[in-house]
mmCIF file of C-alpha atoms in Angstrom:
data_model
loop_
_atom_site.group_PDB
_atom_site.id
_atom_site.type_symbol
_atom_site.label_atom_id
_atom_site.label_comp_id
_atom_site.label_asym_id
_atom_site.label_seq_id
_atom_site.Cartn_x
_atom_site.Cartn_y
_atom_site.Cartn_z
ATOM 1 C CA MET X 480 146.415 49.837 34.258
ATOM 2 C CA ILE X 481 145.576 51.259 37.650
ATOM 3 C CA ASN X 482 147.573 49.516 40.358
ATOM 4 C CA HIS X 483 145.773 48.968 43.653
ATOM 5 C CA SER X 484 147.875 46.047 44.881
ATOM 6 C CA GLY X 485 148.946 48.038 47.925
ATOM 7 C CA TYR X 486 145.304 48.429 48.915
ATOM 8 C CA PHE X 487 144.219 44.891 48.119
ATOM 9 C CA CYS X 488 146.576 43.240 50.559
ATOM 10 C CA LEU X 489 144.550 44.949 53.284
ATOM 11 C CA LEU X 490 141.114 44.003 51.978
ATOM 12 C CA GLU X 491 140.700 40.638 53.691
ATOM 13 C CA GLU X 492 138.367 41.803 56.428
ATOM 14 C CA ASP X 493 134.874 40.790 57.558
ATOM 15 C CA TYR X 494 131.925 42.621 56.080
ATOM 16 C CA SER X 495 130.418 44.621 58.934
ATOM 17 C CA ALA X 496 126.976 46.078 58.267
ATOM 18 C CA VAL X 497 123.927 47.004 60.340
ATOM 19 C CA ASP X 498 120.432 46.843 58.841
ATOM 20 C CA SER X 499 117.794 48.020 61.327
ATOM 21 C CA ASN X 500 114.991 48.828 58.884
ATOM 22 C CA PRO X 501 111.799 46.961 59.949
ATOM 23 C CA LEU X 502 110.700 46.564 56.314
ATOM 24 C CA SER X 503 114.006 44.944 55.488
ATOM 25 C CA ILE X 504 114.154 42.750 58.599
ATOM 26 C CA TYR X 505 110.570 41.464 58.718
ATOM 27 C CA VAL X 506 109.561 41.467 55.049
ATOM 28 C CA MET X 507 112.393 41.670 52.536
ATOM 29 C CA HIS X 508 115.009 39.428 54.167
ATOM 30 C CA PRO X 509 112.543 36.528 54.596
ATOM 31 C CA PHE X 510 111.497 37.060 50.978
ATOM 32 C CA TRP X 511 115.116 37.080 49.766
ATOM 33 C CA ASN X 512 115.866 33.947 51.840
ATOM 34 C CA PHE X 513 112.978 32.293 50.014
ATOM 35 C CA VAL X 514 114.081 33.460 46.565
ATOM 36 C CA VAL X 515 117.749 32.474 46.911
ATOM 37 C CA LYS X 516 116.771 28.822 47.347
ATOM 38 C CA PHE X 517 115.669 28.742 43.707
ATOM 39 C CA LEU X 518 119.021 29.943 42.368
ATOM 40 C CA PRO X 519 121.483 27.322 41.104
ATOM 41 C CA THR X 520 124.526 26.910 43.325
ATOM 42 C CA TRP X 521 126.845 27.425 40.334
ATOM 43 C CA LEU X 522 125.546 30.976 39.828
ATOM 44 C CA ALA X 523 128.175 33.535 40.881
ATOM 45 C CA PRO X 524 126.944 36.290 43.259
ATOM 46 C CA ASN X 525 128.654 39.011 41.199
ATOM 47 C CA LEU X 526 126.689 37.889 38.131
ATOM 48 C CA ILE X 527 123.490 38.370 40.147
ATOM 49 C CA THR X 528 124.677 41.852 41.171
ATOM 50 C CA LEU X 529 125.490 42.813 37.587
ATOM 51 C CA THR X 530 122.151 41.488 36.305
ATOM 52 C CA GLY X 531 120.244 43.548 38.857
ATOM 53 C CA PHE X 532 122.193 46.667 37.902
ATOM 54 C CA MET X 533 121.509 46.087 34.203
ATOM 55 C CA PHE X 534 117.765 46.048 34.899
ATOM 56 C CA LEU X 535 118.109 49.653 36.174
ATOM 57 C CA VAL X 536 120.177 50.610 33.130
ATOM 58 C CA LEU X 537 117.501 49.016 30.927
ATOM 59 C CA ASN X 538 114.846 51.127 32.665
ATOM 60 C CA PHE X 539 116.921 54.248 32.050
ATOM 61 C CA LEU X 540 117.400 53.437 28.360
ATOM 62 C CA MET X 541 113.766 52.471 27.914
ATOM 63 C CA LEU X 542 112.532 55.775 29.348
ATOM 64 C CA ALA X 543 115.235 57.653 27.423
ATOM 65 C CA PHE X 544 113.729 56.245 24.214
ATOM 66 C CA TYR X 545 110.163 57.268 25.061
ATOM 67 C CA ASP X 546 110.872 60.358 27.173
ATOM 68 C CA PHE X 547 114.363 61.661 26.463
ATOM 69 C CA ASP X 548 113.650 65.258 27.481
ATOM 70 C CA PHE X 549 111.326 64.426 30.424
ATOM 71 C CA THR X 550 108.347 66.045 28.681
ATOM 72 C CA ALA X 551 106.211 62.967 27.906
ATOM 73 C CA SER X 552 104.254 63.159 31.162
ATOM 74 C CA ALA X 553 103.227 66.778 30.609
ATOM 75 C CA ALA X 554 99.730 67.653 29.444
ATOM 76 C CA GLY X 555 99.452 67.850 25.664
ATOM 77 C CA HIS X 556 102.391 65.524 24.996
ATOM 78 C CA GLU X 557 102.381 61.911 23.837
ATOM 79 C CA HIS X 558 102.662 59.888 27.037
ATOM 80 C CA VAL X 559 104.891 56.901 27.719
ATOM 81 C CA PRO X 560 103.032 53.660 26.813
ATOM 82 C CA SER X 561 101.470 51.802 29.755
ATOM 83 C CA TRP X 562 103.466 48.647 29.066
ATOM 84 C CA VAL X 563 106.684 50.615 29.632
ATOM 85 C CA TRP X 564 105.565 51.508 33.162
ATOM 86 C CA VAL X 565 104.665 47.855 33.827
ATOM 87 C CA ALA X 566 108.111 46.796 32.611
ATOM 88 C CA ALA X 567 109.757 49.562 34.675
ATOM 89 C CA GLY X 568 107.981 48.394 37.834
ATOM 90 C CA ILE X 569 108.937 44.764 37.263
ATOM 91 C CA PHE X 570 112.532 45.576 36.336
ATOM 92 C CA ASN X 571 112.966 47.897 39.323
ATOM 93 C CA PHE X 572 111.696 45.267 41.744
ATOM 94 C CA LEU X 573 113.849 42.593 40.102
ATOM 95 C CA ALA X 574 116.891 44.862 40.465
ATOM 96 C CA TYR X 575 116.056 45.456 44.126
ATOM 97 C CA THR X 576 115.498 41.744 44.736
ATOM 98 C CA LEU X 577 118.744 40.704 43.066
ATOM 99 C CA ASP X 578 120.591 43.365 45.063
ATOM 100 C CA GLY X 579 119.261 41.726 48.226
ATOM 101 C CA VAL X 580 119.850 38.156 47.075
ATOM 102 C CA ASP X 581 123.463 38.428 45.859
ATOM 103 C CA GLY X 582 124.956 38.495 49.348
ATOM 104 C CA LYS X 583 122.817 35.560 50.461
ATOM 105 C CA GLN X 584 123.952 33.584 47.417
ATOM 106 C CA ALA X 585 127.560 34.379 48.338
ATOM 107 C CA ARG X 586 127.107 33.002 51.858
ATOM 108 C CA ARG X 587 125.106 30.044 50.534
ATOM 109 C CA THR X 588 127.924 29.066 48.157
ATOM 110 C CA ASN X 589 130.713 30.053 50.571
ATOM 111 C CA SER X 590 132.045 32.536 48.022
ATOM 112 C CA SER X 591 131.973 35.821 49.968
ATOM 113 C CA THR X 592 134.943 38.027 49.062
ATOM 114 C CA PRO X 593 135.876 41.714 49.333
ATOM 115 C CA LEU X 594 135.465 41.816 45.543
ATOM 116 C CA GLY X 595 131.762 41.025 45.985
ATOM 117 C CA GLU X 596 131.317 43.802 48.526
ATOM 118 C CA LEU X 597 133.141 46.337 46.364
ATOM 119 C CA PHE X 598 131.305 45.250 43.207
ATOM 120 C CA ASP X 599 127.917 45.470 44.942
ATOM 121 C CA HIS X 600 128.394 48.898 46.513
ATOM 122 C CA GLY X 601 130.227 50.241 43.480
ATOM 123 C CA LEU X 602 127.321 49.450 41.175
ATOM 124 C CA ASP X 603 124.876 50.781 43.782
ATOM 125 C CA SER X 604 126.649 54.143 43.648
ATOM 126 C CA TRP X 605 126.203 54.284 39.866
ATOM 127 C CA ALA X 606 122.615 53.023 40.084
ATOM 128 C CA CYS X 607 121.550 56.239 41.862
ATOM 129 C CA ILE X 608 121.436 58.244 38.628
ATOM 130 C CA PHE X 609 119.567 55.568 36.656
ATOM 131 C CA PHE X 610 116.993 55.234 39.419
ATOM 132 C CA VAL X 611 116.413 58.978 39.889
ATOM 133 C CA ALA X 612 116.221 59.769 36.160
ATOM 134 C CA THR X 613 113.691 56.987 35.566
ATOM 135 C CA VAL X 614 111.489 58.129 38.449
ATOM 136 C CA TYR X 615 111.601 61.679 37.080
ATOM 137 C CA SER X 616 109.747 60.564 33.949
ATOM 138 C CA ILE X 617 106.639 59.875 36.064
ATOM 139 C CA PHE X 618 106.189 63.594 36.760
ATOM 140 C CA GLY X 619 108.281 65.148 34.009
ATOM 141 C CA ARG X 620 108.984 68.833 33.780
ATOM 142 C CA GLY X 621 105.628 70.182 32.646
ATOM 143 C CA GLU X 622 103.347 72.564 34.514
ATOM 144 C CA SER X 623 102.393 69.850 37.002
ATOM 145 C CA GLY X 624 105.879 68.368 37.027
ATOM 146 C CA VAL X 625 109.266 69.132 38.550
ATOM 147 C CA GLY X 626 111.669 71.639 36.987
ATOM 148 C CA VAL X 627 114.959 70.303 35.652
ATOM 149 C CA ALA X 628 116.901 72.560 38.043
ATOM 150 C CA THR X 629 114.854 71.307 41.009
ATOM 151 C CA LEU X 630 115.487 67.708 39.959
ATOM 152 C CA TYR X 631 119.203 68.491 39.642
ATOM 153 C CA TYR X 632 119.357 69.495 43.303
ATOM 154 C CA ILE X 633 117.151 66.549 44.310
ATOM 155 C CA LEU X 634 119.647 64.287 42.541
ATOM 156 C CA TRP X 635 122.417 65.769 44.643
ATOM 157 C CA VAL X 636 120.413 65.157 47.827
ATOM 158 C CA VAL X 637 120.129 61.483 46.814
ATOM 159 C CA LEU X 638 123.823 61.250 45.944
ATOM 160 C CA PHE X 639 124.984 62.765 49.216
ATOM 161 C CA SER X 640 122.548 60.537 51.128
ATOM 162 C CA PHE X 641 124.200 57.538 49.491
ATOM 163 C CA ILE X 642 127.752 58.560 50.255
ATOM 164 C CA LEU X 643 126.862 59.253 53.893
ATOM 165 C CA SER X 644 126.668 55.505 54.598
ATOM 166 C CA HIS X 645 130.156 54.922 53.246
ATOM 167 C CA TRP X 646 131.450 57.989 55.067
ATOM 168 C CA GLU X 647 130.126 56.350 58.235
ATOM 169 C CA LYS X 648 131.999 53.135 57.512
ATOM 170 C CA TYR X 649 135.141 55.082 56.639
ATOM 171 C CA ASN X 650 135.030 56.558 60.149
ATOM 172 C CA THR X 651 133.427 53.776 62.212
ATOM 173 C CA GLY X 652 134.261 50.563 60.354
ATOM 174 C CA ILE X 653 130.551 49.678 60.219
ATOM 175 C CA LEU X 654 128.209 50.188 57.276
ATOM 176 C CA PHE X 655 124.844 51.403 58.561
ATOM 177 C CA LEU X 656 122.347 50.651 55.794
ATOM 178 C CA PRO X 657 119.957 53.590 55.253
ATOM 179 C CA TRP X 658 116.249 53.080 55.930
ATOM 180 C CA GLY X 659 115.178 55.119 52.937
ATOM 181 C CA TYR X 660 116.598 52.659 50.404
ATOM 182 C CA ASP X 661 114.200 49.748 51.007
ATOM 183 C CA ILE X 662 111.164 51.985 51.391
ATOM 184 C CA SER X 663 111.930 53.904 48.204
ATOM 185 C CA GLN X 664 112.523 50.782 46.108
ATOM 186 C CA VAL X 665 109.258 49.103 47.096
ATOM 187 C CA THR X 666 107.282 52.343 46.811
ATOM 188 C CA ILE X 667 108.607 53.307 43.393
ATOM 189 C CA SER X 668 108.076 49.800 42.013
ATOM 190 C CA LEU X 669 104.424 50.103 43.034
ATOM 191 C CA VAL X 670 104.145 53.666 41.670
ATOM 192 C CA TYR X 671 105.344 52.483 38.244
ATOM 193 C CA LEU X 672 102.639 49.809 38.193
ATOM 194 C CA VAL X 673 99.964 52.233 39.412
ATOM 195 C CA THR X 674 100.984 54.704 36.706
ATOM 196 C CA ALA X 675 100.480 52.002 34.074
ATOM 197 C CA VAL X 676 96.892 51.503 35.304
ATOM 198 C CA VAL X 677 95.709 55.050 36.068
ATOM 199 C CA GLY X 678 97.946 57.043 33.712
ATOM 200 C CA VAL X 679 100.294 59.952 34.402
ATOM 201 C CA GLU X 680 97.297 62.323 34.459
ATOM 202 C CA THR X 681 96.536 61.055 37.962
ATOM 203 C CA TRP X 682 99.691 62.708 39.264
ATOM 204 C CA TYR X 683 98.438 66.094 37.998
ATOM 205 C CA GLN X 684 95.815 66.097 40.767
ATOM 206 C CA PRO X 685 96.551 67.665 44.165
ATOM 207 C CA VAL X 686 97.037 65.361 47.137
ATOM 208 C CA LEU X 687 95.585 67.907 49.541
ATOM 209 C CA PHE X 688 94.394 71.435 48.721
ATOM 210 C CA HIS X 689 97.070 72.781 46.344
ATOM 211 C CA PHE X 690 99.743 70.282 47.414
ATOM 212 C CA LEU X 691 100.551 68.253 44.263
ATOM 213 C CA TYR X 692 102.052 64.778 44.002
ATOM 214 C CA ARG X 693 105.232 66.336 42.618
ATOM 215 C CA ASP X 694 105.477 68.340 45.856
ATOM 216 C CA LEU X 695 104.986 65.143 47.866
ATOM 217 C CA PHE X 696 107.720 63.481 45.799
ATOM 218 C CA THR X 697 110.143 66.335 46.468
ATOM 219 C CA PHE X 698 109.176 66.653 50.131
ATOM 220 C CA MET X 699 109.623 62.927 50.859
ATOM 221 C CA ILE X 700 113.123 62.777 49.375
ATOM 222 C CA ILE X 701 114.368 65.914 51.125
ATOM 223 C CA ALA X 702 112.623 65.140 54.423
ATOM 224 C CA CYS X 703 113.961 61.570 54.504
ATOM 225 C CA SER X 704 117.483 62.793 53.844
ATOM 226 C CA PHE X 705 117.536 65.617 56.384
ATOM 227 C CA THR X 706 115.383 64.090 59.146
ATOM 228 C CA VAL X 707 116.476 60.446 58.969
ATOM 229 C CA THR X 708 119.607 59.735 56.896
ATOM 230 C CA LEU X 709 121.758 62.720 57.895
ATOM 231 C CA PRO X 710 120.887 62.721 61.641
ATOM 232 C CA MET X 711 121.444 58.950 61.918
ATOM 233 C CA SER X 712 124.795 59.210 60.154
ATOM 234 C CA LEU X 713 125.989 62.018 62.408
ATOM 235 C CA TYR X 714 124.692 60.149 65.463
ATOM 236 C CA ASN X 715 126.590 56.960 64.561
ATOM 237 C CA VAL X 716 129.817 58.844 63.919
ATOM 238 C CA MET X 717 129.483 60.873 67.129
ATOM 239 C CA LYS X 718 128.735 57.678 69.053
ATOM 240 C CA ALA X 719 131.975 56.187 67.739
ATOM 241 C CA TYR X 720 133.789 59.410 68.658
ATOM 242 C CA ARG X 721 132.510 59.314 72.258
ATOM 243 C CA SER X 722 133.540 55.667 72.606
ATOM 244 C CA ASN X 723 137.012 56.410 71.196
ATOM 245 C CA SER X 724 136.432 53.959 68.324
ATOM 246 C CA LEU X 725 136.566 56.539 65.559
ATOM 247 C CA LYS X 726 139.126 55.535 62.937
ATOM 248 C CA HIS X 727 140.119 59.112 62.078
ATOM 249 C CA SER X 728 140.665 61.367 65.034
ATOM 250 C CA SER X 729 141.123 64.745 63.336
ATOM 251 C CA PHE X 730 138.206 66.715 61.900
ATOM 252 C CA TYR X 731 140.023 67.110 58.585
ATOM 253 C CA GLU X 732 140.666 63.397 58.143
ATOM 254 C CA ALA X 733 137.127 62.480 59.203
ATOM 255 C CA PHE X 734 135.513 64.792 56.631
ATOM 256 C CA LEU X 735 138.116 64.336 53.878
ATOM 257 C CA PRO X 736 135.810 61.983 51.868
ATOM 258 C CA PHE X 737 133.450 64.922 51.273
ATOM 259 C CA LEU X 738 136.064 67.106 49.563
ATOM 260 C CA SER X 739 135.814 65.608 46.057
ATOM 261 C CA PRO X 740 131.990 65.293 46.099
ATOM 262 C CA VAL X 741 131.646 68.926 47.212
ATOM 263 C CA LEU X 742 134.064 70.104 44.515
ATOM 264 C CA LEU X 743 132.147 68.060 41.942
ATOM 265 C CA PHE X 744 128.927 69.702 43.113
ATOM 266 C CA LEU X 745 130.484 73.175 42.845
ATOM 267 C CA LEU X 746 131.880 72.542 39.371
ATOM 268 C CA SER X 747 128.676 71.051 37.968
ATOM 269 C CA THR X 748 126.526 73.756 39.582
ATOM 270 C CA THR X 749 128.792 76.480 38.173
ATOM 271 C CA TRP X 750 128.251 74.923 34.745
ATOM 272 C CA VAL X 751 124.472 74.904 35.281
ATOM 273 C CA VAL X 752 124.283 78.480 36.550
ATOM 274 C CA CYS X 753 126.748 80.042 34.097
ATOM 275 C CA SER X 754 125.870 78.030 30.995
ATOM 276 C CA PRO X 755 125.494 80.363 27.975
ATOM 277 C CA SER X 756 122.979 78.015 26.325
ATOM 278 C CA ASN X 757 121.180 76.941 29.530
ATOM 279 C CA ILE X 758 122.515 73.418 29.092
ATOM 280 C CA LEU X 759 120.371 71.882 31.828
ATOM 281 C CA GLU X 760 117.202 72.904 30.000
ATOM 282 C CA LEU X 761 118.564 71.642 26.685
ATOM 283 C CA GLN X 762 120.096 68.331 27.796
ATOM 284 C CA PRO X 763 118.939 67.436 31.315
ATOM 285 C CA ARG X 764 119.221 63.638 30.906
ATOM 286 C CA ILE X 765 122.813 63.740 29.642
ATOM 287 C CA PHE X 766 123.854 66.279 32.269
ATOM 288 C CA TYR X 767 122.357 64.141 35.065
ATOM 289 C CA LEU X 768 124.134 61.090 33.642
ATOM 290 C CA MET X 769 127.463 62.916 33.599
ATOM 291 C CA VAL X 770 127.088 64.112 37.183
ATOM 292 C CA GLY X 771 125.873 60.724 38.465
ATOM 293 C CA THR X 772 128.694 58.821 36.782
ATOM 294 C CA ALA X 773 131.395 61.202 38.017
ATOM 295 C CA PHE X 774 129.929 60.934 41.517
ATOM 296 C CA ALA X 775 129.959 57.122 41.275
ATOM 297 C CA ASN X 776 133.656 57.227 40.426
ATOM 298 C CA VAL X 777 134.365 59.389 43.467
ATOM 299 C CA THR X 778 132.295 57.069 45.678
ATOM 300 C CA CYS X 779 133.955 53.886 44.383
ATOM 301 C CA LYS X 780 137.362 55.212 45.355
ATOM 302 C CA LEU X 781 136.052 56.016 48.830
ATOM 303 C CA ILE X 782 134.681 52.462 49.100
ATOM 304 C CA VAL X 783 138.102 51.033 48.228
ATOM 305 C CA CYS X 784 139.659 53.210 50.953
ATOM 306 C CA GLN X 785 137.115 52.355 53.658
ATOM 307 C CA MET X 786 137.377 48.638 52.855
ATOM 308 C CA SER X 787 141.176 48.656 52.955
ATOM 309 C CA ASN X 788 141.509 50.994 55.960
ATOM 310 C CA THR X 789 143.575 53.431 53.924
ATOM 311 C CA ARG X 790 143.440 57.212 53.721
ATOM 312 C CA CYS X 791 140.884 58.711 51.354
ATOM 313 C CA GLN X 792 142.275 60.528 48.329
ATOM 314 C CA PRO X 793 141.800 64.297 48.756
ATOM 315 C CA LEU X 794 141.051 64.880 45.062
ATOM 316 C CA ASN X 795 139.617 62.714 42.316
ATOM 317 C CA TRP X 796 141.605 63.159 39.088
ATOM 318 C CA LEU X 797 138.388 63.530 37.035
ATOM 319 C CA LEU X 798 137.877 66.926 38.677
ATOM 320 C CA LEU X 799 140.892 68.406 36.872
ATOM 321 C CA PRO X 800 139.676 67.937 33.280
ATOM 322 C CA MET X 801 136.175 68.835 34.429
ATOM 323 C CA LEU X 802 137.529 72.137 35.744
ATOM 324 C CA VAL X 803 138.946 72.795 32.267
ATOM 325 C CA VAL X 804 135.585 71.914 30.680
ATOM 326 C CA VAL X 805 133.691 74.277 32.987
ATOM 327 C CA LEU X 806 136.189 77.087 32.379
ATOM 328 C CA LEU X 807 135.785 76.653 28.614
ATOM 329 C CA VAL X 808 132.006 76.905 29.008
ATOM 330 C CA VAL X 809 131.983 79.856 31.391
ATOM 331 C CA SER X 810 134.481 81.841 29.300
ATOM 332 C CA GLY X 811 132.363 81.376 26.186
ATOM 333 C CA THR X 812 135.230 79.700 24.335
ATOM 334 C CA VAL X 813 133.116 76.716 23.289
ATOM 335 C CA VAL X 814 130.808 77.215 20.307
ATOM 336 C CA ASN X 815 128.768 74.024 20.684
ATOM 337 C CA GLU X 816 128.135 73.450 24.388
ATOM 338 C CA THR X 817 125.862 70.468 23.764
ATOM 339 C CA LEU X 818 128.583 68.666 21.812
ATOM 340 C CA LEU X 819 131.058 69.364 24.606
ATOM 341 C CA LEU X 820 128.639 67.900 27.146
ATOM 342 C CA TYR X 821 128.207 64.725 25.089
ATOM 343 C CA VAL X 822 131.962 64.320 24.606
ATOM 344 C CA TRP X 823 132.716 64.953 28.273
ATOM 345 C CA THR X 824 129.932 62.592 29.412
ATOM 346 C CA ALA X 825 131.303 59.843 27.155
ATOM 347 C CA ALA X 826 134.789 60.444 28.581
ATOM 348 C CA VAL X 827 133.519 60.220 32.167
ATOM 349 C CA ILE X 828 131.600 56.996 31.450
ATOM 350 C CA LEU X 829 134.586 55.377 29.718
ATOM 351 C CA ALA X 830 136.943 56.464 32.517
ATOM 352 C CA HIS X 831 134.599 55.023 35.141
ATOM 353 C CA ILE X 832 134.145 51.731 33.283
ATOM 354 C CA HIS X 833 137.919 51.476 32.810
ATOM 355 C CA TYR X 834 138.449 52.074 36.522
ATOM 356 C CA GLY X 835 135.861 49.440 37.425
ATOM 357 C CA ILE X 836 137.298 46.812 35.065
ATOM 358 C CA SER X 837 140.835 47.496 36.319
ATOM 359 C CA VAL X 838 139.838 47.115 39.963
ATOM 360 C CA VAL X 839 137.845 43.930 39.298
ATOM 361 C CA GLN X 840 140.707 42.371 37.319
ATOM 362 C CA GLN X 841 143.285 43.195 39.974
ATOM 363 C CA LEU X 842 141.082 41.986 42.821
ATOM 364 C CA SER X 843 140.336 38.768 40.947
ATOM 365 C CA GLY X 844 144.053 38.211 40.445
ATOM 366 C CA HIS X 845 144.881 39.062 44.054
ATOM 367 C CA PHE X 846 142.349 36.594 45.495
ATOM 368 C CA ASN X 847 142.868 34.050 42.684
ATOM 369 C CA ILE X 848 139.180 33.948 41.748
ATOM 370 C CA PHE X 849 136.970 34.600 38.739
ATOM 371 C CA ALA X 850 134.715 37.645 39.038
ATOM 372 C CA PHE X 851 131.694 36.012 37.386
ATOM 373 C CA SER X 852 132.233 32.315 37.984
ATOM 374 C CA LEU X 853 132.584 30.114 41.055
ATOM 375 C CA LYS X 854 135.201 28.006 39.308
ATOM 376 C CA LYS X 855 138.773 28.407 40.521
ATOM 377 C CA PRO X 856 141.543 29.536 38.160
ATOM 378 C CA ASN X 857 144.219 26.952 37.368
ATOM 379 C CA SER X 858 147.032 27.297 39.878
ATOM 380 C CA ASP X 859 149.605 26.689 37.161
#
């Protein structure tokens, strides 16, 4: 069992977050305030969070069944049934809605705890891969689609955009919620529904001249990250630095949270580039899942540190066995690279789930609460 008791005694702090997105302020928050009134007061906020996350996992599994290799949207292939896109749109919006409602339910039932904050953001970090992989099936990797290598780097742009917010809080004590999240969730939910009506063939057509929808998809993600998310994060951290409110004064300590994610990127990219069997072409979905889950584990440990005002771990232990895996691949020692990927992905998923369960159990014990019920444990 992982022991975080030294961290948890420091976790009783107010949740400090800033949400300045007009869509969120003027549209979504009023909508969530309306929705939460229909929820029973016995319903635990963490159960709402978990349900929303499972809708994204369901989308991932549903598209994995109909489009495992991301080829279904290409011309000449059997396309994903329209009802799947309808379900994906509904499930995505439900996940987004529940993610916005859980905190309001916590305040409504006076059950806000650091466990809720950690559980919410921890699942959000894992949700990145399920969201990106499901969206990818709209365009696929055909002639009018996006290459698996391109999507791999787009995934990393999304992952680093996510961790930027928690890097901000690690340094400033305030979580600045990114604008791109709300816009992307609403947009993609609508795109799923539109796809069900007009078919994936619509996305083959150019938006303007020879500029395809796949190019617009790629451009929007990269542009949002580098023109909005990254500049705003740097601005907020520099603002805290100028006002002497930065929690970590040295450059090394301030940027320490990026060490493990960067090393994970280097290891996974080395595997992609040096793979003898071109593993990313053979098993893109599983490789994305492995990377996204490992990244979620790194992010969760950063979230624990920024919530407890403790120093970020320089290295995530998962990187050590992954280094061995990559060395085995690069050296040509492994005969069946696909089998190795499946085994390693299963190990990463199990390790991450074990970490999550351990943290939830220890936090529940520390605060004397149930994770998924508003009832109080017996004091005896």
